[in-house]
GROMACS .gro file of C-alpha atoms in nm:
model
  143
    1MET     CA    1  -0.022   0.021   0.014
    2PRO     CA    2   0.154   0.324  -0.048
    3TRP     CA    3   0.248   0.552   0.208
    4GLN     CA    4   0.051   0.823   0.147
    5ILE     CA    5  -0.247   0.602   0.229
    6ALA     CA    6  -0.092   0.388   0.451
    7PRO     CA    7  -0.085   0.466   0.844
    8ILE     CA    8   0.163   0.730   0.895
    9GLY     CA    9   0.480   0.566   0.973
   10PRO     CA   10   0.909   0.567   0.895
   11ALA     CA   11   0.807   0.630   0.468
   12SER     CA   12   0.576   0.926   0.500
   13ALA     CA   13   0.864   1.091   0.755
   14ALA     CA   14   1.131   0.993   0.539
   15ALA     CA   15   0.923   1.192   0.230
   16GLY     CA   16   0.939   1.480   0.424
   17GLU     CA   17   0.553   1.469   0.517
   18GLN     CA   18   0.439   1.713   0.791
   19THR     CA   19   0.152   1.588   1.050
   20ILE     CA   20   0.014   1.725   1.359
   21LEU     CA   21  -0.216   1.619   1.605
   22SER     CA   22  -0.566   1.820   1.674
   23MET     CA   23  -0.843   1.772   1.889
   24VAL     CA   24  -1.113   1.742   1.644
   25PRO     CA   25  -1.496   1.820   1.778
   26GLY     CA   26  -1.696   1.531   1.784
   27THR     CA   27  -1.404   1.278   1.698
   28GLY     CA   28  -1.134   1.324   1.905
   29LEU     CA   29  -0.774   1.342   1.958
   30VAL     CA   30  -0.658   1.307   1.530
   31LYS     CA   31  -0.326   1.290   1.341
   32GLY     CA   32  -0.296   1.338   0.966
   33THR     CA   33  -0.138   1.637   0.776
   34SER     CA   34  -0.320   1.982   0.816
   35ALA     CA   35  -0.508   1.963   0.471
   36ALA     CA   36  -0.634   1.598   0.584
   37LEU     CA   37  -0.747   1.746   0.898
   38GLN     CA   38  -0.909   2.054   0.770
   39THR     CA   39  -1.173   1.821   0.574
   40ILE     CA   40  -1.277   1.568   0.862
   41GLY     CA   41  -1.666   1.582   0.920
   42GLN     CA   42  -1.694   1.722   0.540
   43PRO     CA   43  -1.771   1.491   0.268
   44LEU     CA   44  -1.486   1.462  -0.019
   45PRO     CA   45  -1.546   1.656  -0.308
   46GLU     CA   46  -1.648   1.424  -0.596
   47VAL     CA   47  -1.548   1.510  -0.957
   48PRO     CA   48  -1.858   1.455  -1.199
   49GLY     CA   49  -1.836   1.202  -1.490
   50ARG     CA   50  -1.820   0.895  -1.554
   51ASN     CA   51  -1.563   0.619  -1.336
   52ARG     CA   52  -1.573   0.324  -1.340
   53THR     CA   53  -1.281   0.252  -1.110
   54VAL     CA   54  -1.377   0.381  -0.786
   55GLU     CA   55  -1.544   0.082  -0.621
   56THR     CA   56  -1.324  -0.178  -0.744
   57CYS     CA   57  -1.068   0.029  -0.605
   58ARG     CA   58  -1.235   0.113  -0.264
   59ALA     CA   59  -1.255  -0.280  -0.192
   60THR     CA   60  -0.909  -0.354  -0.321
   61VAL     CA   61  -0.804  -0.064  -0.066
   62MET     CA   62  -1.018  -0.134   0.217
   63SER     CA   63  -0.832  -0.498   0.232
   64GLU     CA   64  -0.530  -0.348   0.265
   65ALA     CA   65  -0.606  -0.094   0.526
   66GLY     CA   66  -0.782  -0.352   0.684
   67LYS     CA   67  -0.488  -0.514   0.795
   68ALA     CA   68  -0.326  -0.210   0.927
   69GLY     CA   69  -0.626  -0.127   1.175
   70MET     CA   70  -0.860   0.092   0.977
   71LYS     CA   71  -1.199   0.213   1.083
   72GLN     CA   72  -1.325   0.367   0.776
   73VAL     CA   73  -1.230   0.426   0.398
   74GLU     CA   74  -1.399   0.661   0.211
   75ALA     CA   75  -1.371   0.702  -0.200
   76VAL     CA   76  -1.477   0.939  -0.449
   77SER     CA   77  -1.412   0.993  -0.808
   78ALA     CA   78  -1.179   1.238  -0.904
   79GLY     CA   79  -1.180   1.252  -1.224
   80PRO     CA   80  -1.384   1.025  -1.525
   81ASP     CA   81  -1.211   0.696  -1.624
   82LYS     CA   82  -1.084   0.668  -1.953
   83THR     CA   83  -0.956   0.381  -2.170
   84ASP     CA   84  -0.647   0.225  -2.279
   85LYS     CA   85  -0.559   0.012  -2.567
   86LYS     CA   86  -0.635  -0.310  -2.388
   87GLY     CA   87  -0.990  -0.133  -2.289
   88ASP     CA   88  -0.897  -0.120  -1.921
   89TYR     CA   89  -1.036   0.180  -1.728
   90PHE     CA   90  -0.833   0.412  -1.564
   91ALA     CA   91  -0.885   0.721  -1.346
   92PRO     CA   92  -0.778   0.875  -1.017
   93VAL     CA   93  -0.982   0.839  -0.697
   94ARG     CA   94  -0.988   1.051  -0.417
   95PHE     CA   95  -0.972   0.866  -0.071
   96ARG     CA   96  -0.967   0.921   0.273
   97ILE     CA   97  -0.880   0.640   0.539
   98THR     CA   98  -0.936   0.652   0.893
   99TYR     CA   99  -0.760   0.458   1.100
  100GLU     CA  100  -0.824   0.396   1.449
  101ARG     CA  101  -0.509   0.383   1.710
  102PRO     CA  102  -0.468   0.372   2.099
  103MET     CA  103  -0.698   0.693   2.206
  104MET     CA  104  -0.639   0.856   1.902
  105TYR     CA  105  -0.708   0.867   1.488
  106GLU     CA  106  -0.478   0.896   1.207
  107VAL     CA  107  -0.649   1.026   0.880
  108ARG     CA  108  -0.465   0.953   0.573
  109GLU     CA  109  -0.616   1.163   0.240
  110ALA     CA  110  -0.499   1.135  -0.128
  111ALA     CA  111  -0.581   1.044  -0.504
  112MET     CA  112  -0.481   0.714  -0.677
  113ILE     CA  113  -0.502   0.680  -1.020
  114CYS     CA  114  -0.717   0.298  -1.026
  115VAL     CA  115  -0.686   0.041  -1.344
  116VAL     CA  116  -0.989  -0.162  -1.389
  117ASN     CA  117  -1.030  -0.383  -1.643
  118ARG     CA  118  -1.395  -0.452  -1.830
  119LYS     CA  119  -1.461  -0.734  -1.588
  120GLY     CA  120  -1.444  -0.529  -1.275
  121ALA     CA  121  -1.136  -0.665  -1.126
  122ILE     CA  122  -0.833  -0.450  -1.028
  123VAL     CA  123  -0.560  -0.473  -1.284
  124ASP     CA  124  -0.322  -0.190  -1.058
  125ALA     CA  125  -0.384   0.132  -0.885
  126TYR     CA  126  -0.066   0.385  -0.815
  127MET     CA  127  -0.055   0.711  -0.637
  128PRO     CA  128   0.062   0.934  -0.935
  129ALA     CA  129   0.398   1.162  -0.962
  130ASP     CA  130   0.187   1.450  -0.774
  131GLU     CA  131  -0.114   1.603  -0.677
  132SER     CA  132  -0.082   1.843  -1.006
  133VAL     CA  133  -0.131   1.541  -1.221
  134VAL     CA  134  -0.472   1.486  -1.073
  135THR     CA  135  -0.584   1.842  -1.091
  136GLN     CA  136  -0.490   1.839  -1.470
  137TRP     CA  137  -0.661   1.532  -1.531
  138THR     CA  138  -0.999   1.706  -1.402
  139ALA     CA  139  -0.934   2.023  -1.610
  140LEU     CA  140  -0.867   1.828  -1.929
  141SER     CA  141  -1.183   1.612  -1.857
  142ARG     CA  142  -1.411   1.983  -1.880
  143ARG     CA  143  -1.253   2.104  -2.255
   0.00000   0.00000   0.00000
């Protein structure tokens, strides 16, 4: 599982990720990036357009995150899907994962590119080089 959505650990620190602890009303003590903490209690913003990868990718991430103490996985389309030469669908999916920790929670939020075949099975999922890939994807889809 990519470090961006895995529980906070050495890989996130090595990548220079800055996390903070915050008391969130109605939730309690939560650790995460300032951007992730600002969106707690709000739905993830969904980008319009058909994205046939969201549910399959969500199920795959839930399976992996469950092994690490996941409490909740939220997933929404971050842009409409496209089709490659093999007929597989690929698209960005935004995730927010909450992990339960002793006396607190950890929140992770990031977008992944998910690839699903026509039968609905996961083929691949990877983190884009940076967040601008998802932003550009969405901008191109609106043209």
